[in-house]
Amino acid sequence: MAIEFSNVWYRYPGSRKWVLSSVDVGFDESRIYVVFGPNGSGKTTLLKIASLIYRPVKGKVFAWGYDYWSLPNSKRIELRRRIVYVHEKPVLFKGTVEYNIAYGLMIRGLDRHEALVKARVLLEKLGLSYLADKKTNGLSAGEAQLVAILRAIVLEPRILVLDEPFAHLDSSKRDKIMELVLELRENGTGVVIASHDVFLAKAIAERVIVVENGKVLKPD
Amino acid sequence: MFLMETIPLIILRTLWISGTAVVLSLLWSLPLAYLLSRKHGLAKIMVPVFDALIGVPTVLIGLVLYMLFSSRGPLGFLGLLYTPYAIIIGEAILVTPLITSTTYHVLNNVISTYGELALTLGATDKQAMMVALREGLPGVLASIAMAFSRASGELGIALMVGGNIKGYTRVMTTAIALEVSRGEFESAIMLGVVLVVIVVSTSIAIRFLQRKVYG
Ligand SMILES: Nc1ncnc2c1ncn2[C@@H]1O[C@H](COP(=O)(O)OP(=O)(O)OP(=O)(O)O)[C@@H](O)[C@H]1O
Ligand SMILES: [Mg+2]
């Protein structure tokens, strides 16, 4: 397993309520997972823990076999860069769309110019070149979500985590993203999608993980 | 019109008094904002208080400081009354809620949001910090510019603890008030225009800087 939870518990700082309790779940590469559950059930929290952003309050998260949170910082960063999380409410940096898409590449040490070219190539591939020079504060909700997703995809992560990725997308954009997701999966990326859309879950999921009230239901 | 020759000096004095007041205020406002962003409980009580104090009447601060600094007041021995330093202290207090509150909100929302975003994209802790600063700094700079405008445009403190002494504590707002009371509207209007120009150009300068950085 790429990411594996072992009896994970989580509550937010300053709160006493357990948001996740005793969760055991795993995500592997080359698979499409849909994490399914009602509002407030804990999907986002689970995804952020899986993406090595939140540290569990109790329990362990193994990342490619390593007990992630007991590793030194220098080792952690290398593992964390294999998995990319996309927020359900897209957050974009100030500046242009191409800067946003190039950001992850630049912090990985890619030359600025090369990173920007890569960003443009990806936009072109989707017929979205017109977005490249746009300022992010002038984007529609759907465009913003699209940019956030592309910013993750360009990094070619081993695991791509999408939190409610289709909320604002029209059907043509949705199809484009689906195509990309399937292409990534063919190339070995694991994709984890949180959603409360049953049809989506049935349509593309190879594994469905059902979350209810902070617990992962056992498949039966 | 005899005032005209001293106008440039009054402008310069206003700039240094208000500028120093803002810098002085930063010395405690920034650490205070940081402290609040760390202590949730304290912030819950203090942030609404600071938010409410942003619009505090300047004469009120002037009055309190006057009582403190007057020769019979508890701080009278410092001899600060009717000096530029008294104005600086008063204006520094005046802009503290504004700077503290804005910086707190930046630290609390902007930095946590963008810091986390950077982590999801594979930033190291240091890279995440840098990007959070990049996103948060404009808000703080804008509030500093606003604080400077408020300090240079206030009358109550400068009048009550500065005393509008010619060549010493006379600043633009007190000069305007004096000129109007003398019926010298021409120079009052001129000073008023300069004041507006200063305030507006501070804000334009900040915007320009942001364009440069984020364009
Ligand atoms: N920052 C936070 N601080 C405190 N509690 C939180 C925080 N974020 C979420 N929670 C609580 O944790 C629980 C799970 O939230 P989570 O966002 O994981 O749910 P979700 O399944 O993603 O919901 P949705 O479908 O609405 O996105 C909720 O009860 C929520 O109120
Ligand atoms: Mg959610």
XYZ file of C-alpha atoms and ligand atoms in Angstrom:
467
model
C 0.000 0.000 0.000
C 1.166 3.512 -0.764
C -0.761 5.085 2.097
C -2.025 3.020 4.956
C -3.900 4.099 8.104
C -3.482 2.080 11.243
C -6.144 2.780 13.862
C -6.238 6.510 13.138
C -8.115 8.944 15.386
C -8.443 12.639 14.746
C -9.981 15.695 16.383
C -9.368 19.335 15.545
C -7.228 21.439 17.879
C -9.375 22.976 20.584
C -12.250 20.559 20.015
C -13.070 17.492 22.081
C -15.163 15.694 19.495
C -13.493 12.887 17.581
C -13.986 13.588 13.885
C -12.422 10.293 12.870
C -12.330 7.283 15.112
C -10.440 4.070 14.681
C -9.973 4.336 10.931
C -8.103 1.653 9.016
C -7.940 2.269 5.319
C -5.409 2.097 2.516
C -4.793 3.734 -0.833
C -2.624 2.284 -3.543
C -1.188 3.490 -6.816
C -2.897 2.643 -10.136
C -6.371 2.579 -8.630
C -9.322 4.895 -8.451
C -10.957 5.270 -5.053
C -14.103 7.159 -4.257
C -14.541 8.233 -0.656
C -18.239 8.537 -0.219
C -20.301 9.931 2.648
C -22.692 12.686 3.751
C -21.700 16.249 4.661
C -19.665 16.441 7.818
C -18.930 12.723 7.903
C -15.162 13.278 7.839
C -14.167 12.851 4.192
C -12.066 15.986 3.978
C -10.355 15.232 7.258
C -9.593 11.695 6.134
C -8.188 12.940 2.830
C -5.943 15.504 4.488
C -4.538 12.874 6.794
C -3.982 10.582 3.836
C -2.208 13.430 2.056
C 0.196 13.765 4.997
C -1.027 17.271 5.795
C -2.792 16.575 9.102
C -1.084 14.501 11.725
C -3.341 11.946 13.408
C -3.976 12.516 17.096
C -3.794 8.772 17.696
C -2.673 5.967 15.427
C -0.214 5.762 12.562
C -0.039 6.596 8.888
C 2.325 4.552 6.790
C 3.550 6.100 3.561
C 5.201 3.670 1.204
C 6.024 1.540 4.184
C 7.430 4.289 6.405
C 5.763 5.368 9.631
C 5.452 8.908 8.257
C 5.120 11.033 11.393
C 8.101 9.463 13.101
C 10.409 10.271 10.197
C 12.808 13.233 10.250
C 11.719 16.284 8.223
C 14.191 15.665 5.432
C 12.713 12.262 4.678
C 9.131 13.415 5.093
C 9.299 16.009 2.344
C 10.344 13.425 -0.211
C 7.329 11.239 0.612
C 4.914 14.132 0.877
C 5.839 15.215 -2.637
C 4.502 11.940 -3.994
C 0.958 12.750 -2.957
C -0.944 15.907 -3.864
C -4.199 17.073 -2.334
C -6.653 19.441 -4.057
C -8.946 21.448 -1.747
C -12.696 21.300 -2.169
C -12.858 25.086 -2.102
C -10.058 25.982 -4.472
C -7.381 28.266 -3.067
C -5.172 30.001 -5.595
C -2.079 32.130 -5.140
C -2.127 35.765 -6.173
C -0.807 36.181 -9.678
C -1.451 34.463 -12.943
C -2.911 31.073 -13.737
C 0.354 29.878 -15.246
C 2.273 30.907 -12.123
C -0.134 28.860 -10.046
C 0.233 25.792 -12.192
C 3.997 26.162 -12.277
C 4.355 26.702 -8.515
C 4.689 23.065 -7.477
C 7.288 22.470 -10.172
C 9.329 25.486 -9.127
C 9.500 24.503 -5.476
C 10.694 21.100 -6.634
C 13.667 22.873 -8.127
C 12.594 23.126 -11.749
C 13.824 26.245 -13.492
C 11.167 28.976 -13.545
C 11.059 29.231 -17.313
C 10.756 25.484 -17.827
C 8.035 25.276 -15.198
C 6.008 27.987 -16.913
C 6.400 26.260 -20.271
C 5.145 23.016 -18.768
C 2.151 24.840 -17.337
C 1.339 26.311 -20.746
C 1.654 22.963 -22.462
C -0.844 21.433 -20.086
C -3.283 24.316 -20.579
C -2.907 23.997 -24.349
C -3.599 20.308 -24.226
C -6.953 21.078 -22.638
C -7.728 23.928 -25.003
C -7.411 26.391 -22.137
C -4.515 28.533 -23.343
C -6.648 31.633 -22.951
C -6.428 31.183 -19.187
C -2.635 31.220 -18.928
C -2.097 34.949 -18.396
C -5.296 35.584 -16.471
C -5.084 36.835 -12.916
C -6.509 34.330 -10.481
C -8.733 36.856 -8.731
C -10.702 37.247 -11.952
C -11.597 33.587 -12.441
C -15.017 32.002 -12.213
C -15.554 29.340 -9.562
C -15.293 26.587 -12.161
C -12.142 28.021 -13.719
C -10.579 28.317 -10.273
C -11.356 24.697 -9.511
C -9.955 23.636 -12.843
C -6.721 25.537 -12.220
C -6.391 23.972 -8.778
C -6.769 20.511 -10.299
C -4.316 21.197 -13.115
C -1.817 22.585 -10.616
C -1.860 19.168 -8.972
C -1.928 17.107 -12.158
C 1.115 18.834 -13.623
C 3.151 17.387 -10.749
C 2.394 13.834 -11.895
C 1.986 12.613 -8.322
C 1.886 8.946 -7.452
C -1.344 9.608 -5.589
C -3.706 12.407 -6.567
C -6.320 13.349 -3.986
C -9.316 15.336 -5.218
C -11.777 16.666 -2.654
C -15.171 17.209 -4.317
C -13.505 18.103 -7.601
C -16.569 18.454 -9.765
C -18.734 20.763 -7.691
C -18.422 23.806 -9.952
C -17.467 22.227 -13.250
C -19.754 22.135 -16.274
C -20.130 18.801 -18.005
C -17.522 19.440 -20.693
C -14.858 20.478 -18.161
C -15.878 17.574 -16.005
C -15.350 15.183 -18.878
C -11.949 16.674 -19.599
C -10.861 16.193 -16.028
C -12.230 12.645 -16.012
C -10.216 11.883 -19.130
C -7.079 13.227 -17.478
C -7.775 11.246 -14.337
C -8.151 8.038 -16.332
C -4.978 8.808 -18.241
C -3.089 9.345 -14.984
C -4.449 6.102 -13.649
C -3.239 4.266 -16.761
C 0.199 5.682 -16.070
C 0.200 4.348 -12.557
C -1.169 7.159 -10.456
C -3.629 6.333 -7.704
C -6.590 8.695 -7.595
C -8.672 9.342 -4.499
C -11.878 11.315 -5.004
C -14.194 12.478 -2.226
C -17.755 12.862 -3.314
C -21.347 12.600 -2.239
C -22.401 11.849 -5.806
C -23.460 8.188 -5.911
C -23.488 8.031 -9.693
C -19.965 9.291 -9.966
C -18.902 6.847 -7.318
C -20.452 3.959 -9.223
C -19.209 5.171 -12.598
C -15.475 5.364 -12.018
C -14.613 3.897 -8.651
C -12.615 0.718 -8.495
C -12.965 0.843 -4.737
C -15.598 2.717 -2.777
C -14.831 3.774 0.775
C -17.892 4.754 2.762
C -17.453 7.207 5.619
C -20.194 7.777 8.130
C -19.914 9.734 11.320
C -16.150 9.565 11.378
C -15.988 5.824 10.799
C -15.089 3.890 7.695
C -17.743 1.269 7.112
C -16.455 -2.216 6.479
C -17.393 -3.435 3.013
C -19.742 -6.385 3.173
C -0.044 84.219 4.288
C 3.021 84.526 6.533
C 2.562 80.822 7.192
C 3.444 79.905 3.624
C 7.202 79.887 4.106
C 6.931 77.388 6.935
C 4.595 75.018 5.142
C 7.325 72.703 3.876
C 8.617 72.386 7.412
C 5.163 71.590 8.725
C 4.782 68.900 6.075
C 8.113 67.358 6.956
C 7.291 67.447 10.664
C 3.961 65.744 10.013
C 5.670 63.032 8.004
C 8.256 62.245 10.635
C 5.873 62.401 13.573
C 3.276 60.126 11.948
C 5.917 57.892 10.391
C 7.675 57.440 13.719
C 4.345 56.796 15.438
C 3.527 53.989 12.993
C 6.978 52.428 13.318
C 6.756 52.652 17.106
C 3.347 51.013 17.050
C 4.684 48.182 14.869
C 7.134 47.337 17.652
C 4.294 46.094 19.815
C 1.422 45.609 17.376
C 3.161 42.909 15.343
C 4.258 40.797 18.350
C 0.799 41.289 19.849
C -0.859 40.039 16.662
C 1.462 37.050 16.625
C 0.648 36.272 20.251
C -3.088 36.464 19.530
C -2.744 34.138 16.558
C -1.147 31.560 18.873
C -3.603 31.876 21.779
C -7.120 31.067 20.640
C -8.739 31.831 23.980
C -7.115 35.240 24.316
C -7.912 36.104 20.706
C -11.587 35.339 21.178
C -11.814 38.132 23.744
C -9.183 40.570 22.527
C -9.769 40.630 18.776
C -13.343 41.964 19.004
C -12.066 44.564 21.466
C -9.360 45.690 19.059
C -11.835 45.664 16.177
C -14.102 47.962 18.156
C -11.225 50.268 19.099
C -10.179 50.878 15.494
C -12.528 53.821 15.321
C -11.744 55.248 18.760
C -12.142 59.061 18.843
C -8.781 60.776 18.812
C -9.835 63.378 21.353
C -10.385 60.586 23.824
C -6.788 59.412 23.507
C -5.728 63.053 23.635
C -7.649 63.597 26.833
C -6.262 60.524 28.579
C -2.698 61.341 27.576
C -3.161 64.953 28.598
C -4.149 63.863 32.071
C -1.195 61.481 32.247
C 1.370 63.939 30.920
C 0.183 67.179 32.530
C 2.526 68.495 35.195
C 0.315 67.130 37.977
C -0.372 63.853 36.196
C 1.373 60.567 37.082
C 3.749 60.886 34.112
C 4.135 64.635 34.388
C 7.747 64.312 35.520
C 8.681 63.089 32.028
C 8.001 66.557 30.664
C 6.403 65.155 27.521
C 3.400 67.435 27.307
C 3.536 69.797 24.330
C 6.411 67.946 22.684
C 6.356 66.013 19.403
C 7.036 62.863 21.440
C 3.663 63.140 23.132
C 2.006 63.241 19.713
C 4.053 60.267 18.564
C 3.005 58.232 21.589
C -0.631 59.182 21.154
C -0.696 58.356 17.452
C 1.124 55.095 18.049
C -1.624 54.119 20.469
C -4.252 55.330 18.015
C -3.123 53.010 15.210
C -2.400 49.986 17.402
C -5.868 48.400 17.132
C -5.890 48.787 13.348
C -2.471 47.228 12.763
C -2.936 44.511 15.379
C -6.335 43.469 14.131
C -5.384 43.339 10.452
C -2.156 41.516 11.125
C -3.958 39.043 13.348
C -6.456 38.263 10.604
C -3.646 37.867 8.092
C -1.717 35.524 10.349
C -4.778 33.565 11.275
C -6.473 33.120 7.910
C -4.069 33.914 5.124
C -1.022 32.228 6.547
C -2.803 29.074 7.618
C -4.678 28.782 4.318
C -1.726 29.416 2.028
C 0.740 27.652 4.267
C -1.395 24.524 4.084
C -1.915 24.927 0.360
C 1.831 25.118 -0.185
C 2.298 21.948 1.857
C -0.211 20.077 -0.301
C 1.837 21.057 -3.326
C 5.035 19.729 -1.812
C 6.583 22.792 -0.206
C 9.076 22.429 2.596
C 8.172 24.212 5.823
C 10.408 27.084 4.811
C 8.920 27.337 1.317
C 5.432 27.272 2.829
C 6.394 30.110 5.155
C 7.715 32.154 2.230
C 4.605 31.720 0.164
C 2.391 32.513 3.142
C 4.324 35.748 3.636
C 3.969 36.570 -0.033
C 0.209 36.215 0.282
C -0.093 37.874 3.680
C 2.286 40.816 3.387
C 0.100 42.990 1.117
C -2.656 42.994 3.710
C -0.241 44.044 6.432
C 1.353 46.713 4.218
C -2.060 48.086 3.340
C -2.950 48.349 7.002
C 0.343 50.126 7.699
C -0.474 52.627 4.961
C -3.921 53.092 6.423
C -2.422 53.589 9.864
C -0.108 56.256 8.478
C -3.033 58.038 6.865
C -5.009 57.949 10.059
C -2.069 59.201 12.114
C -1.214 62.076 9.795
C -4.850 63.076 9.428
C -5.833 63.143 13.089
C -6.316 66.401 14.942
C -7.383 65.584 18.508
C -4.123 64.175 19.820
C -1.844 66.641 18.074
C -3.868 69.543 19.400
C -4.287 68.391 22.995
C -0.870 66.955 23.808
C 1.137 68.683 21.083
C -0.232 72.122 21.665
C 0.263 73.387 18.095
C 3.478 75.177 18.969
C 4.905 76.978 15.964
C 8.133 75.476 14.732
C 7.929 72.615 17.225
C 4.704 70.648 17.411
C 2.665 72.259 14.669
C 1.542 69.611 12.194
C -0.666 69.875 9.152
C -3.996 69.253 10.833
C -3.346 71.694 13.673
C -2.041 74.252 11.195
C -5.216 73.903 9.148
C -7.370 74.377 12.222
C -5.389 77.476 13.166
C -5.522 78.995 9.704
C -9.270 78.496 9.531
C -9.751 80.118 12.912
C -7.751 83.075 11.612
C -9.828 83.238 8.462
C -6.813 82.322 6.313
C -8.708 79.912 4.130
C -6.229 79.966 1.278
C -3.369 78.402 3.193
C -5.765 76.107 5.042
C -7.029 74.738 1.748
C -3.527 74.383 0.421
C -2.448 72.397 3.474
C -5.579 70.313 3.138
C -4.756 69.497 -0.459
C -1.219 68.507 0.466
C -2.562 66.255 3.212
C -4.860 64.510 0.768
C -1.993 64.127 -1.688
C 0.173 62.518 0.995
C -2.554 60.106 2.051
C -3.477 59.157 -1.495
C 0.104 58.748 -2.676
C 0.915 56.474 0.261
C -1.877 54.207 -0.825
C -0.852 54.396 -4.491
C 2.739 53.589 -3.598
C 1.643 50.456 -1.764
C -0.526 49.386 -4.673
C 2.292 49.989 -7.107
C 4.599 47.891 -4.983
C 2.071 45.063 -4.978
C 1.693 45.255 -8.760
C 5.453 44.937 -9.091
C 5.597 41.914 -6.875
C 2.463 40.075 -7.947
C 2.009 41.302 -11.527
N -11.183 23.248 11.233
C -12.086 22.557 11.928
N -12.210 22.734 13.259
C -13.100 22.035 13.986
N -13.928 21.118 13.475
C -13.864 20.887 12.162
C -12.948 21.585 11.314
N -13.118 21.141 10.047
C -14.090 20.212 10.110
N -14.535 20.052 11.367
C -15.595 19.101 11.797
O -15.181 17.808 11.465
C -16.254 17.028 10.963
C -15.881 16.408 9.639
O -15.611 17.446 8.712
P -15.130 17.148 7.239
O -14.820 18.467 6.617
O -14.042 16.156 7.274
O -16.442 16.518 6.594
P -16.753 16.174 5.061
O -17.194 14.752 5.025
O -15.607 16.544 4.201
O -18.001 17.121 4.759
P -18.444 17.779 3.346
O -19.127 16.727 2.559
O -19.402 18.847 3.779
O -17.240 18.325 2.690
C -17.447 17.956 10.905
O -18.281 17.659 11.988
C -16.871 19.330 11.032
O -17.753 20.138 11.761
Mg -15.337 17.897 2.740
